[in-house]
Short mmCIF file of C-alpha atoms in Angstrom, two decimals:
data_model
loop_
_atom_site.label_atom_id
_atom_site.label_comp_id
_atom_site.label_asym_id
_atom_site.label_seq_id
_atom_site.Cartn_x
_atom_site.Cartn_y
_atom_site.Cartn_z
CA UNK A 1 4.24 -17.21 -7.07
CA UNK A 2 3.39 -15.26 -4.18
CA UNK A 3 5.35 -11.63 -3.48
CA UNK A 4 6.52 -10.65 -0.10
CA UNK A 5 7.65 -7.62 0.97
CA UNK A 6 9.22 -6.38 3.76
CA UNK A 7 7.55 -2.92 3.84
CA UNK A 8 6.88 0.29 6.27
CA UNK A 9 10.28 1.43 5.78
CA UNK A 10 9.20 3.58 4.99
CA UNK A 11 5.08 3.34 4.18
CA UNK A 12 5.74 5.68 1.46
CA UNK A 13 7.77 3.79 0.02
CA UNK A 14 5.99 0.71 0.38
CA UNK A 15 2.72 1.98 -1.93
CA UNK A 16 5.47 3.15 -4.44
CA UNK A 17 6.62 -0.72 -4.31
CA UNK A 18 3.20 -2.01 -4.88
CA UNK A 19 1.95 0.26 -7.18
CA UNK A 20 4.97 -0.35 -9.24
CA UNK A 21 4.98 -4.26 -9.14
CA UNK A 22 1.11 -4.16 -9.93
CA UNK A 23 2.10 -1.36 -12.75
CA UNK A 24 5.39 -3.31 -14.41
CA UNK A 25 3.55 -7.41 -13.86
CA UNK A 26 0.47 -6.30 -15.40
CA UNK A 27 2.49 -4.71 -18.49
CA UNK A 28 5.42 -7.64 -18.64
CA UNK A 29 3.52 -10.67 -17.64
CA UNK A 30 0.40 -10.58 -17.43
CA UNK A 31 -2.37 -7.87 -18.24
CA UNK A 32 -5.45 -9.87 -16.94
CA UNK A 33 -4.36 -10.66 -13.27
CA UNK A 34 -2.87 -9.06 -10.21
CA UNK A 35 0.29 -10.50 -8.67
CA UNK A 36 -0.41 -12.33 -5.09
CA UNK A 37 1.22 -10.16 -2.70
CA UNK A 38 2.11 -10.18 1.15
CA UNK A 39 3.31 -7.06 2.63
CA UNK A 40 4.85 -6.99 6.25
CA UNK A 41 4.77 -3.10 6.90
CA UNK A 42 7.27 -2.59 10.58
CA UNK A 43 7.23 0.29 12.25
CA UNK A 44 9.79 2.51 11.07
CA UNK A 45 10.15 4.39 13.72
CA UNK A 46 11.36 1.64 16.22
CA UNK A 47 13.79 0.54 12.95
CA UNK A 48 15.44 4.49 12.86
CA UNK A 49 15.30 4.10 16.79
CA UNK A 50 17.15 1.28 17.04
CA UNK A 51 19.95 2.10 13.90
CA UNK A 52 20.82 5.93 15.87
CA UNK A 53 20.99 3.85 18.88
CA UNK A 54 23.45 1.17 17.37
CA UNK A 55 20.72 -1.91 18.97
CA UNK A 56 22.37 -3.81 15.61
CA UNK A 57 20.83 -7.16 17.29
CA UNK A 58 17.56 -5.74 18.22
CA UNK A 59 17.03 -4.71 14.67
CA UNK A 60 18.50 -7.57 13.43
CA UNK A 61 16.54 -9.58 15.71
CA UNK A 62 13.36 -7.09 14.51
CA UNK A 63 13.47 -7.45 10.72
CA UNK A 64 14.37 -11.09 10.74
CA UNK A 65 10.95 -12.49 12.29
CA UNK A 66 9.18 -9.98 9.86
CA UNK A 67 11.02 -11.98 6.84
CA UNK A 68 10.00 -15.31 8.92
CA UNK A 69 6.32 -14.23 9.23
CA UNK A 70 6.36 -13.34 5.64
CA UNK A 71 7.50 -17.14 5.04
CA UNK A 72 5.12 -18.60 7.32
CA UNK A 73 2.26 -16.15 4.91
CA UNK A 74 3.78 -18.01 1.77
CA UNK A 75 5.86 -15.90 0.25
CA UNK A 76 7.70 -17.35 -2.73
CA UNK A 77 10.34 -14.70 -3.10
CA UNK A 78 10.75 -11.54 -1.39
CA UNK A 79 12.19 -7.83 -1.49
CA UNK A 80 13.12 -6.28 1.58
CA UNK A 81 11.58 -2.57 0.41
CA UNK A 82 14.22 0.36 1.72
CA UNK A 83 18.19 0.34 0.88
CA UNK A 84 19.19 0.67 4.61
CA UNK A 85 18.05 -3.00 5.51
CA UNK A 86 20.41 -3.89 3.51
CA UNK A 87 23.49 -3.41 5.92
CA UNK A 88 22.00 -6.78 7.77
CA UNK A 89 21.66 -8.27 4.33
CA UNK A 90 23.43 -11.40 5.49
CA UNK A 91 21.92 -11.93 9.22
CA UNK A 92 18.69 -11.04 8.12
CA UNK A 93 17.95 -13.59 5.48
CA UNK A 94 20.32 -16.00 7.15
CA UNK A 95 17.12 -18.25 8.31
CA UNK A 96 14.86 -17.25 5.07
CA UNK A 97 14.41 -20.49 2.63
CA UNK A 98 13.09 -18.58 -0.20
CA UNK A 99 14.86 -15.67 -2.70
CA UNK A 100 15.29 -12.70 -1.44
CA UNK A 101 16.10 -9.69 -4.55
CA UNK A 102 19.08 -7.37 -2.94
CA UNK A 103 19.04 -3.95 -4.34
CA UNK A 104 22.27 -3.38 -3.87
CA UNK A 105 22.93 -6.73 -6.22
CA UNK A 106 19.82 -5.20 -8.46
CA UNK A 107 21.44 -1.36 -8.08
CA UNK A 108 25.45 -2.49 -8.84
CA UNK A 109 24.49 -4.69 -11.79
CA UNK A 110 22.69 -1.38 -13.69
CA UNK A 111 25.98 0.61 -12.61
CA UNK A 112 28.39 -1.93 -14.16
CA UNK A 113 26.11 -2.46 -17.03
CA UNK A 114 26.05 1.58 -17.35
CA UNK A 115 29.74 1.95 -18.18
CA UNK A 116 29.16 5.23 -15.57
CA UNK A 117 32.25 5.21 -13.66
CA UNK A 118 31.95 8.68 -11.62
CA UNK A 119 28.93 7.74 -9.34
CA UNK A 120 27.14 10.16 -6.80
CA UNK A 121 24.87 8.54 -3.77
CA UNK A 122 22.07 10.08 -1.78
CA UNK A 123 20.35 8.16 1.26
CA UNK A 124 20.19 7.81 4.94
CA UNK A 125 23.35 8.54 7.03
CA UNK A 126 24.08 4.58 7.06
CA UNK A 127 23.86 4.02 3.20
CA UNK A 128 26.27 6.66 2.54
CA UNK A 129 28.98 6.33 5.45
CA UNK A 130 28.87 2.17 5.23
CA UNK A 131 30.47 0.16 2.35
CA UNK A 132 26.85 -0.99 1.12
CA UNK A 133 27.31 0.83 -1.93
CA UNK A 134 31.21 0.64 -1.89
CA UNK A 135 31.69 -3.25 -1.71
CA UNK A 136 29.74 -3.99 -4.95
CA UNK A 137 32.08 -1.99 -6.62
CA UNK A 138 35.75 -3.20 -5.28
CA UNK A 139 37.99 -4.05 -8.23
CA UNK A 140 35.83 -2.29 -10.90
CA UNK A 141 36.85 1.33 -12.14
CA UNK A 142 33.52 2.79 -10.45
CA UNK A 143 34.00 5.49 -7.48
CA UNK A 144 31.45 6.68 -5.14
CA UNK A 145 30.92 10.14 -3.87
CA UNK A 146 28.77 11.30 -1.00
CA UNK A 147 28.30 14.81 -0.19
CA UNK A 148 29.31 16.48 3.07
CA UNK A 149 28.61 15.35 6.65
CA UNK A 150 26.32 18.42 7.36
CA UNK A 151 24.14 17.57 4.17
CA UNK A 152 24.23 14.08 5.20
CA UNK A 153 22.44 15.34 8.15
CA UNK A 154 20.70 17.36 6.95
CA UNK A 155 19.50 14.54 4.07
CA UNK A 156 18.82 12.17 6.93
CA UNK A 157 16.53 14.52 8.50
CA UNK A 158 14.35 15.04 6.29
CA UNK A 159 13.74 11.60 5.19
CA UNK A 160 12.36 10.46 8.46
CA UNK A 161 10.54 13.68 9.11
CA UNK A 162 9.28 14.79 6.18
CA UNK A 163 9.93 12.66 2.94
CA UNK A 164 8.42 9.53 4.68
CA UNK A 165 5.16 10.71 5.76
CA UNK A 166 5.17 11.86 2.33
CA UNK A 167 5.47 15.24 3.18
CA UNK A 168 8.07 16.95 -0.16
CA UNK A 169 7.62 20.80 0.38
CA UNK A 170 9.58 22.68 -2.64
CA UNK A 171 12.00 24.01 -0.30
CA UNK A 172 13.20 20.52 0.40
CA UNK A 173 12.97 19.41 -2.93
CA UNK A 174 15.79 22.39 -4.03
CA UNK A 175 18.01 21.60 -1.28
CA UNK A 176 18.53 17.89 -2.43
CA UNK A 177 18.83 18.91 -6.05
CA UNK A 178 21.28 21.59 -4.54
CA UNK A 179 23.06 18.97 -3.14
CA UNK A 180 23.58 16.84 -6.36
CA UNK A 181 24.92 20.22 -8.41
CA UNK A 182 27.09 20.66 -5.33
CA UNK A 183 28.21 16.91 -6.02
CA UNK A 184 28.43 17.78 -9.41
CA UNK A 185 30.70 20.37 -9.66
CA UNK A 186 33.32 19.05 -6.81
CA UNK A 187 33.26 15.31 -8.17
CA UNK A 188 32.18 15.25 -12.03
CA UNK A 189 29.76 12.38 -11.49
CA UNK A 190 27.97 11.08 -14.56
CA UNK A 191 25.78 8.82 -12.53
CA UNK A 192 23.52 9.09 -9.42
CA UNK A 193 22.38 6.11 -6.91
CA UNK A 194 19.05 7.40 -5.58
CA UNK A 195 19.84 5.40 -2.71
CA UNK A 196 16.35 6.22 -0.17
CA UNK A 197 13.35 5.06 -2.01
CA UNK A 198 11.22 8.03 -1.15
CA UNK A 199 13.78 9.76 -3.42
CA UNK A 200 12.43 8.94 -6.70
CA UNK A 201 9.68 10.14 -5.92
CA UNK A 202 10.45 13.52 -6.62
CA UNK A 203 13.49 13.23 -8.51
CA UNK A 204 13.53 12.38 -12.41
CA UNK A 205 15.46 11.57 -15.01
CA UNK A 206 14.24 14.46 -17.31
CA UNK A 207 15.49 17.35 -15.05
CA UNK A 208 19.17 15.78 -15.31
CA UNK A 209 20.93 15.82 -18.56
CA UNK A 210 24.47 14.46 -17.66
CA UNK A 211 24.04 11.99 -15.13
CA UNK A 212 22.11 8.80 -15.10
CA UNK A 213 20.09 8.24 -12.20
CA UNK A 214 19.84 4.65 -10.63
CA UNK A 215 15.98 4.07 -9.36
CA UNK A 216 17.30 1.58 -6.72
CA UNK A 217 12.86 1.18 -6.65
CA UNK A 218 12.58 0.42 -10.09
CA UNK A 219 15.58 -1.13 -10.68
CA UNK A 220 14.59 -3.57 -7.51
CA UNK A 221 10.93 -3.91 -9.47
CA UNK A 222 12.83 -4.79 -12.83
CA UNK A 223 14.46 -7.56 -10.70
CA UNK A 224 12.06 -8.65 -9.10
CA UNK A 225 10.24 -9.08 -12.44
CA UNK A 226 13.16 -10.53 -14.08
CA UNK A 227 12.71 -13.26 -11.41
CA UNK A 228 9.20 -13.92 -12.32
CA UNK A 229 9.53 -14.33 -15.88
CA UNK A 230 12.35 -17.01 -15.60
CA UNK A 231 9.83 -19.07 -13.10
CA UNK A 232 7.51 -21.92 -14.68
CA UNK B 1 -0.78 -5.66 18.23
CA UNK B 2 -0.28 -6.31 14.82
CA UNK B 3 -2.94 -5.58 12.20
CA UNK B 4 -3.98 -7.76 9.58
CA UNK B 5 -5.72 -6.65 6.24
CA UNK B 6 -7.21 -8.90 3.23
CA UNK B 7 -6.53 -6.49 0.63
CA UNK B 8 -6.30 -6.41 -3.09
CA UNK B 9 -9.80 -6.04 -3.32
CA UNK B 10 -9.27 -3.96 -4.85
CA UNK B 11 -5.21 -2.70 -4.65
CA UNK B 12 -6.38 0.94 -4.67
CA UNK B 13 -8.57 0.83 -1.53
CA UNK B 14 -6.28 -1.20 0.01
CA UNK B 15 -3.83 1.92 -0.28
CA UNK B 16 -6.28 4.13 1.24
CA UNK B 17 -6.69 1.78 3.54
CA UNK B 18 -3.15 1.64 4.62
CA UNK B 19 -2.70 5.06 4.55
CA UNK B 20 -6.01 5.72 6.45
CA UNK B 21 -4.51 3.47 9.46
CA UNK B 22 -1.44 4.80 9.48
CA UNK B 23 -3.07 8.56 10.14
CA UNK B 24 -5.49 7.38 12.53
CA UNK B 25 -3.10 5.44 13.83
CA UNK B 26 -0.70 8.51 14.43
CA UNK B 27 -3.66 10.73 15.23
CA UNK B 28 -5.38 9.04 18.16
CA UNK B 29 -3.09 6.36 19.74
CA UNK B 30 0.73 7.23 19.18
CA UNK B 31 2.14 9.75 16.96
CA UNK B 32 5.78 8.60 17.44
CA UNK B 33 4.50 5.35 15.91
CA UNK B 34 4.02 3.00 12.92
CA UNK B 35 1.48 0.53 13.17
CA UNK B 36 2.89 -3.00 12.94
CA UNK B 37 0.81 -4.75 9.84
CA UNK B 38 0.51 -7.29 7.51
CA UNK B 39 -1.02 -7.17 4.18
CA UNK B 40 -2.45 -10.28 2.19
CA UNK B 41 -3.03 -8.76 -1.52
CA UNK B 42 -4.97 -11.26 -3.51
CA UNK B 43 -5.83 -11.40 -7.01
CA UNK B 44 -9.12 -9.28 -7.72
CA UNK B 45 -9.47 -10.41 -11.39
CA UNK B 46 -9.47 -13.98 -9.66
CA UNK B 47 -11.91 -12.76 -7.35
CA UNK B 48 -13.71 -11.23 -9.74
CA UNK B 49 -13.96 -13.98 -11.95
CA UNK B 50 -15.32 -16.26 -9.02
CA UNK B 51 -17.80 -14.05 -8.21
CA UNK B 52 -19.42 -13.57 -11.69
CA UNK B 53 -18.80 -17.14 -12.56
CA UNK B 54 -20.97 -18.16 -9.16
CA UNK B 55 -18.26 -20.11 -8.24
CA UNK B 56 -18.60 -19.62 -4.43
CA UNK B 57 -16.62 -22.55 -2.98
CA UNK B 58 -13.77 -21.32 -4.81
CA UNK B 59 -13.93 -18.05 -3.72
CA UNK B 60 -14.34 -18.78 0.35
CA UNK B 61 -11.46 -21.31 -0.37
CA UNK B 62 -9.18 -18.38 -1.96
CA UNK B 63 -9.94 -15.85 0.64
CA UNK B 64 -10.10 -18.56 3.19
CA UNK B 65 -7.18 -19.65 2.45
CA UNK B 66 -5.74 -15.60 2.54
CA UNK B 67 -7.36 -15.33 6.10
CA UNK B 68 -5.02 -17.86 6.80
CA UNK B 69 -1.80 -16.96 5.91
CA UNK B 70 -3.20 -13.42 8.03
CA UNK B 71 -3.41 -15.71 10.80
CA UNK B 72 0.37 -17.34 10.05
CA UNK B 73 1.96 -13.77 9.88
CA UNK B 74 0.91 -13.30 13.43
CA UNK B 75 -2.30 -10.85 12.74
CA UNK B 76 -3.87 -9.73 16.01
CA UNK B 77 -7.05 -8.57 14.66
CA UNK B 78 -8.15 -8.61 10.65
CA UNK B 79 -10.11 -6.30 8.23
CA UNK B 80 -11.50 -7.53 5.75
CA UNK B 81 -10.40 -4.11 2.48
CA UNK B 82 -13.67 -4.58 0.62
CA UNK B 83 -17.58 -4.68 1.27
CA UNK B 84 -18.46 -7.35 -1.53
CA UNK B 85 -16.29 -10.29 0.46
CA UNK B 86 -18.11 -9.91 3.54
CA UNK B 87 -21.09 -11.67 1.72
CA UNK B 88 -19.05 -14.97 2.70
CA UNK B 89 -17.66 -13.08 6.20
CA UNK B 90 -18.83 -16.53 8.30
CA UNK B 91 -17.66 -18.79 5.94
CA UNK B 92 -14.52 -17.41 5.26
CA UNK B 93 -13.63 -16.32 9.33
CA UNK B 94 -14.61 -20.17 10.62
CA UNK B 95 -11.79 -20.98 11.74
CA UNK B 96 -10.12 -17.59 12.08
CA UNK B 97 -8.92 -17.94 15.40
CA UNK B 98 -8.74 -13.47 15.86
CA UNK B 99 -11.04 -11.09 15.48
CA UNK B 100 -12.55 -9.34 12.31
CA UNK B 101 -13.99 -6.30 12.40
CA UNK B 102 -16.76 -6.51 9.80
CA UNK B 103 -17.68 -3.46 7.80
CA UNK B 104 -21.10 -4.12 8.34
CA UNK B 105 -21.10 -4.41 11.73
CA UNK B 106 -19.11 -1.08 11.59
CA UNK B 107 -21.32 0.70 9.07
CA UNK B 108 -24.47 -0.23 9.91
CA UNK B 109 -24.05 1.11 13.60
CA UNK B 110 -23.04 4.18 12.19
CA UNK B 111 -26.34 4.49 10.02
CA UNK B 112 -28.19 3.22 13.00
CA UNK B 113 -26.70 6.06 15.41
CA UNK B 114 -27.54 8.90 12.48
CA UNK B 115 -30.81 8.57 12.63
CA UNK B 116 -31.34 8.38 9.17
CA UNK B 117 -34.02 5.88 7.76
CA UNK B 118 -33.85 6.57 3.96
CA UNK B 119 -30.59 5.12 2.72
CA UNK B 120 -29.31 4.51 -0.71
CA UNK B 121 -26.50 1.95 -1.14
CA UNK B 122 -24.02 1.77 -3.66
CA UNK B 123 -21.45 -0.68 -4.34
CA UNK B 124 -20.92 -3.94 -7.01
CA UNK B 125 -23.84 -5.53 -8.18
CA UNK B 126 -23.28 -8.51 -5.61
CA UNK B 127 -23.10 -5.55 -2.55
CA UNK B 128 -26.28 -4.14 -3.88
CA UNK B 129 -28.07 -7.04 -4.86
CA UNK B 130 -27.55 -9.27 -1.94
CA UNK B 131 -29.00 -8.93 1.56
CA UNK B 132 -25.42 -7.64 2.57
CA UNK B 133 -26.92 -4.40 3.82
CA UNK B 134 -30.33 -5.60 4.13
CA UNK B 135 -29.66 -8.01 7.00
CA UNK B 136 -27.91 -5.43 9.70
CA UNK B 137 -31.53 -3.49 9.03
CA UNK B 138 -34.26 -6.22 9.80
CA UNK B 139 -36.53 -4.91 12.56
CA UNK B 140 -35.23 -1.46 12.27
CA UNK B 141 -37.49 1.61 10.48
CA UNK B 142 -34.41 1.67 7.86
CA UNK B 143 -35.08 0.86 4.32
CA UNK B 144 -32.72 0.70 1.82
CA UNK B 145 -32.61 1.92 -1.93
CA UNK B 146 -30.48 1.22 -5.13
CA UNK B 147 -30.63 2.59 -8.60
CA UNK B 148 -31.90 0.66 -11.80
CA UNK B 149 -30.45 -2.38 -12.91
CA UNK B 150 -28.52 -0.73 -15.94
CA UNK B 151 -27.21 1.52 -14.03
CA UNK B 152 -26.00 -0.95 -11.61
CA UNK B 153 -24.63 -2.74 -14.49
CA UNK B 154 -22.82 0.29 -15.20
CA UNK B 155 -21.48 0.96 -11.73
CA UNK B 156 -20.01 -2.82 -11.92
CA UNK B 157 -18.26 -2.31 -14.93
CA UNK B 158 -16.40 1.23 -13.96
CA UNK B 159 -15.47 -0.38 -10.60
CA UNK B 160 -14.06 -3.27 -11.56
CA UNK B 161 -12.31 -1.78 -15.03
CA UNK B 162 -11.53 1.70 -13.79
CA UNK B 163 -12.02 2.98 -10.48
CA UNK B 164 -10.29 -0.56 -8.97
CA UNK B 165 -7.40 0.54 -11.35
CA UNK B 166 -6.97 4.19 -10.13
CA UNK B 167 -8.59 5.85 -12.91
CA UNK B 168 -11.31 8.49 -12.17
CA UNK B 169 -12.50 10.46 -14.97
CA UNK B 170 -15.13 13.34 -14.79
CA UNK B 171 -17.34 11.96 -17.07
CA UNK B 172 -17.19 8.99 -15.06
CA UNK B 173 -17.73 10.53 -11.36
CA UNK B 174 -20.61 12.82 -13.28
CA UNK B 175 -22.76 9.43 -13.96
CA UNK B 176 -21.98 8.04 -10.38
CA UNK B 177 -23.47 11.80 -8.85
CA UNK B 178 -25.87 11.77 -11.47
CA UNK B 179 -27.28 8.00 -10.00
CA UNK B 180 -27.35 9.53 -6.31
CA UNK B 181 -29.22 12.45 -8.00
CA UNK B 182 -31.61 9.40 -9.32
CA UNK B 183 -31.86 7.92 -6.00
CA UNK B 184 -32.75 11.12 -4.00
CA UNK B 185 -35.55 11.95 -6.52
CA UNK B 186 -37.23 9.01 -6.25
CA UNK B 187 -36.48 7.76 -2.91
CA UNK B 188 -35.78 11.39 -1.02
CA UNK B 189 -32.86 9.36 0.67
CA UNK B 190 -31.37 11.14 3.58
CA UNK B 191 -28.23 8.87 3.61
CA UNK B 192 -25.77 6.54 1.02
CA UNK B 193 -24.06 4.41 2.47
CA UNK B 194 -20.82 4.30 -0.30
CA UNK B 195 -21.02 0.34 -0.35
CA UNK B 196 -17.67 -0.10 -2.09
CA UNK B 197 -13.91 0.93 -0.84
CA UNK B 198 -12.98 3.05 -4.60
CA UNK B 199 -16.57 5.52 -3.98
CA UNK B 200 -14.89 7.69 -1.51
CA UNK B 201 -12.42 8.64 -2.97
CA UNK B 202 -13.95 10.75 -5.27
CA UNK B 203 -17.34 11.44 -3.58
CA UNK B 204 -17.08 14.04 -0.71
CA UNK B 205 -19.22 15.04 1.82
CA UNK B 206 -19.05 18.59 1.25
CA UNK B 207 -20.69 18.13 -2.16
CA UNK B 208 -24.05 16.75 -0.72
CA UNK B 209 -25.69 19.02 1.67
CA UNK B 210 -28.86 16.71 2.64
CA UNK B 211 -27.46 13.08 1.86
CA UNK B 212 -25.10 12.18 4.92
CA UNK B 213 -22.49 9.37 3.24
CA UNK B 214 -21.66 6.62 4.70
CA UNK B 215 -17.75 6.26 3.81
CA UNK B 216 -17.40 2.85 4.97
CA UNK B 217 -13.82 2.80 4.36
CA UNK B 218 -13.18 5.49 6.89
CA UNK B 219 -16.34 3.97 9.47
CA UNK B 220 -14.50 0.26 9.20
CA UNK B 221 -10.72 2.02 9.83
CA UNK B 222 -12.23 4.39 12.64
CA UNK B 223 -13.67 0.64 14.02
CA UNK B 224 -10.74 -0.80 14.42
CA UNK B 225 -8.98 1.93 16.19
CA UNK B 226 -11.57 2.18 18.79
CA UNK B 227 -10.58 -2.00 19.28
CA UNK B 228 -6.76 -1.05 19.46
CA UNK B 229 -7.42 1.67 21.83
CA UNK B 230 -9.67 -1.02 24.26
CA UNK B 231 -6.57 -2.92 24.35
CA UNK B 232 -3.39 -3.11 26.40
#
């Protein structure tokens, strides 16, 4: 079986994803070997260029021959590495003949599963103002809470500047923790979707007593691993 | 142009790999930019296995076979993440129908254009054994030097089951600066070429005031940009 990823989005990310599936195969299936990976890294620069300017068919158009030139490198399943993709779920792997994880199907299962009910989200200005992380949840108990439209900036911002060229100065690091008291306090959340996968990174369970955090990276690892086990 | 690298070999190089690009990238051709790239990660317990077993066949076939699906992805130029490999570089780029920049090529010119004529090499046993960086030197004044065979047994051993795996302990660098120690008392080498993608990143320049190294990790990305920038 043969791992394909679409990557770059951000690079950051990316090593986090292979690092991780290297880390959690070698523990759960197989200590001896190294998974067979192909990673398709984009330029995420032209991806945030063309969501701000609303080119939805230009990125659409974009990320789907990256997911057909990871099938035509023989990948078996793949994982499209960064939540925002996800909003193209659908058109994207419309044409792709092989698996392909969603961590939003990955993310909403550990919710349910969580019995959290009261659940906070962080990521890029699409995640949190689209239904990505609201449909999963219609007709369950589970509510979603973003925080303000100037943090949301303000979040956004420093994702593409800083937090994906793996730049996390402490200052940065406060004001997103800030953020999630702030959530906190106005919503009573007892559960958090990291929902940027440069946000783990710097944010762990350890430091937050009260509310669960959801690893959409790990939890789209554990998936993806899932997967591999139930293969011949 | 997108950029192809056979990686895995081992993952941890290729990450410095990718991240090396990416700078370089940023730093000399477009800093508003991500490189477009595709990564083939192979199995380097496979690999390793092949190589120890003397099972070459096998091994061109596997990477061969990698080189390929490079090719399918739509890779506009290849790297090859890994000095050892390169001992099969014709065989395995036949019927590569792109280029690939070959670390020797790359490294070799470097050494060439330093002036230096006293070089130690380190790497795997196959890298320092072979004629890999013997070859580029034929007809030239260069001569090339590496340590005893236990301590290239040793060197093996912490690449393959440490270093390739991230892990970098001090008693472990100690031994590897201890063998270029070694080296420069018996050979007074003037340059070391660091044969294998995991030396660099622990052995820096600024620690060896007479010995210029040869990072051919950073000489092999620095190759390749110099081909992207010749382009259109």
């Amino acid at each position: 079986m043969k791992i394909g990823i679409l990557g770059g989005l951000t690079p950051q990310a990316t090593i986090e994803y292979y690092k991780l599936i290297i880390n959690k195969y070698q523990t759960e299936i197989d200590s001896s070997a190294f998974p067979e990976m192909v990673i398709e890294s984009v330029d995420v620069s032209k991806v945030h260029h063309l969501t701000t300017g609303k080119k939805d068919q230009q990125l659409i158009q974009y990320l789907s021959e990256s997911m057909n030139d990871l099938m035509q490198a023989g990948a078996d399943v793949i994982l499209i590495a960064s939540n925002t993709p996800h909003l193209f779920y659908e058109e994207i792997t419309r044409n792709v003949s092989v698996p392909v994880i969603s961590i939003l199907d990955a993310t909403s299962d550990e919710v349910i599963k969580s019995n959290k009910n009261r659940i906070g989200l962080l990521g890029t200005i699409p995640t949190m103002q689209s239904n990505l992380y609201r449909k999963p949840f219609i007709n369950t108990e589970i509510q979603i809470f973003v925080p303000e439209i100037t943090e949301q900036d303000f979040l956004q911002e420093k994702i593409f500047k800083q937090f994906s060229r793996g730049i996390f100065i402490k200052e940065d690091i406060m004001a997103v923790e800030n953020m999630i008291q702030q959530l906190n306090s106005k919503y009573k959340i007892n559960g958090l979707i990291l929902g940027c996968t440069e946000l783990p990174i710097f944010l762990k369970q350890d430091d937050w007593k009260d509310i669960e955090l959801f690893d959409t990276t790990s939890i789209h690892v554990d998936s993806l691993i899932r997967f591999l086990k139930k293969k011949p």
